[in-house]
Amino acid sequence: MPEYITKEQKRKFYRSRAWEELRLEALKRDNYECQHCKAEGIVTVDSIKQEGKRKETVLNVDHKYPIEDYPKLALVLDNLQTLCINHHNIKEGRTFDKIGKSKKKRIWDDEWW
Ligand SMILES: [Zn+2]
């Protein structure tokens, strides 16, 4: 049973042919749309790169259950979802922590006073 704990293990996985194929399958299934944006009624698709400009939207194929903890689900289509970079970051907790904390604090203050 493969493990995906270290950077190297993950890197290898994300460069594998099996992943590349499944990833495309997931994108196709999701219509190349961010599934969280879709749930909010917004259509976010991969933007086309324009000459001399940065790509505005980048879609990620995300594991709902992270491969570190659920290596068995690494190549299960049902465990994949297409997310925009924004939602992917939120899910990974990269920006959520900050927002979550400040929100929490305000709510707490409101209740207190
Ligand atoms: Zn999104």
PDB file of N, CA and C and ligand atoms in Angstrom, residues 33-38 40 42 44 57 59 82-88, ligand 1:
ATOM      1  N   GLU A  33     -15.579  23.079 -13.882  1.00  0.00           N
ATOM      2  CA  GLU A  33     -16.086  24.158 -13.029  1.00  0.00           C
ATOM      3  C   GLU A  33     -15.706  23.885 -11.584  1.00  0.00           C
ATOM      4  N   CYS A  34     -15.433  24.957 -10.851  1.00  0.00           N
ATOM      5  CA  CYS A  34     -15.217  24.816  -9.411  1.00  0.00           C
ATOM      6  C   CYS A  34     -16.525  24.379  -8.769  1.00  0.00           C
ATOM      7  N   GLN A  35     -16.473  23.293  -8.030  1.00  0.00           N
ATOM      8  CA  GLN A  35     -17.702  22.730  -7.469  1.00  0.00           C
ATOM      9  C   GLN A  35     -18.230  23.532  -6.281  1.00  0.00           C
ATOM     10  N   HIS A  36     -17.341  24.213  -5.583  1.00  0.00           N
ATOM     11  CA  HIS A  36     -17.800  25.047  -4.469  1.00  0.00           C
ATOM     12  C   HIS A  36     -18.421  26.339  -4.979  1.00  0.00           C
ATOM     13  N   CYS A  37     -17.828  26.905  -6.025  1.00  0.00           N
ATOM     14  CA  CYS A  37     -18.428  28.090  -6.643  1.00  0.00           C
ATOM     15  C   CYS A  37     -19.796  27.715  -7.202  1.00  0.00           C
ATOM     16  N   LYS A  38     -19.846  26.565  -7.814  1.00  0.00           N
ATOM     17  CA  LYS A  38     -21.092  26.089  -8.402  1.00  0.00           C
ATOM     18  C   LYS A  38     -22.179  26.007  -7.339  1.00  0.00           C
ATOM     19  N   GLU A  40     -22.483  27.817  -4.908  1.00  0.00           N
ATOM     20  CA  GLU A  40     -22.905  29.184  -4.584  1.00  0.00           C
ATOM     21  C   GLU A  40     -23.551  29.867  -5.778  1.00  0.00           C
ATOM     22  N   ILE A  42     -22.141  30.291  -8.732  1.00  0.00           N
ATOM     23  CA  ILE A  42     -21.161  31.011  -9.543  1.00  0.00           C
ATOM     24  C   ILE A  42     -20.452  30.010 -10.459  1.00  0.00           C
ATOM     25  N   THR A  44     -17.199  29.180 -12.192  1.00  0.00           N
ATOM     26  CA  THR A  44     -15.770  29.489 -12.277  1.00  0.00           C
ATOM     27  C   THR A  44     -15.100  28.409 -13.103  1.00  0.00           C
ATOM     28  N   THR A  57      -7.646  32.393 -13.323  1.00  0.00           N
ATOM     29  CA  THR A  57      -8.252  31.304 -12.555  1.00  0.00           C
ATOM     30  C   THR A  57      -7.540  30.005 -12.857  1.00  0.00           C
ATOM     31  N   LEU A  59      -7.791  25.973 -11.930  1.00  0.00           N
ATOM     32  CA  LEU A  59      -8.573  24.942 -11.275  1.00  0.00           C
ATOM     33  C   LEU A  59      -7.665  23.849 -10.739  1.00  0.00           C
ATOM     34  N   THR A  82     -13.344  19.241  -8.335  1.00  0.00           N
ATOM     35  CA  THR A  82     -12.666  20.352  -8.992  1.00  0.00           C
ATOM     36  C   THR A  82     -12.902  21.616  -8.193  1.00  0.00           C
ATOM     37  N   LEU A  83     -11.817  22.278  -7.811  1.00  0.00           N
ATOM     38  CA  LEU A  83     -11.928  23.516  -7.045  1.00  0.00           C
ATOM     39  C   LEU A  83     -11.084  24.614  -7.676  1.00  0.00           C
ATOM     40  N   CYS A  84     -11.554  25.858  -7.572  1.00  0.00           N
ATOM     41  CA  CYS A  84     -10.714  26.973  -7.980  1.00  0.00           C
ATOM     42  C   CYS A  84      -9.646  27.158  -6.902  1.00  0.00           C
ATOM     43  N   ILE A  85      -8.620  27.904  -7.232  1.00  0.00           N
ATOM     44  CA  ILE A  85      -7.504  28.035  -6.306  1.00  0.00           C
ATOM     45  C   ILE A  85      -7.955  28.667  -4.985  1.00  0.00           C
ATOM     46  N   ASN A  86      -8.920  29.552  -5.094  1.00  0.00           N
ATOM     47  CA  ASN A  86      -9.492  30.209  -3.930  1.00  0.00           C
ATOM     48  C   ASN A  86     -10.091  29.217  -2.951  1.00  0.00           C
ATOM     49  N   HIS A  87     -10.989  28.414  -3.479  1.00  0.00           N
ATOM     50  CA  HIS A  87     -11.653  27.441  -2.624  1.00  0.00           C
ATOM     51  C   HIS A  87     -10.690  26.355  -2.169  1.00  0.00           C
ATOM     52  N   HIS A  88      -9.731  26.074  -3.009  1.00  0.00           N
ATOM     53  CA  HIS A  88      -8.754  25.076  -2.616  1.00  0.00           C
ATOM     54  C   HIS A  88      -7.954  25.573  -1.417  1.00  0.00           C
TER      55      HIS A  88
HETATM   56 ZN    ZN B   1     -14.444  28.236  -6.278  1.00  0.00          ZN
END
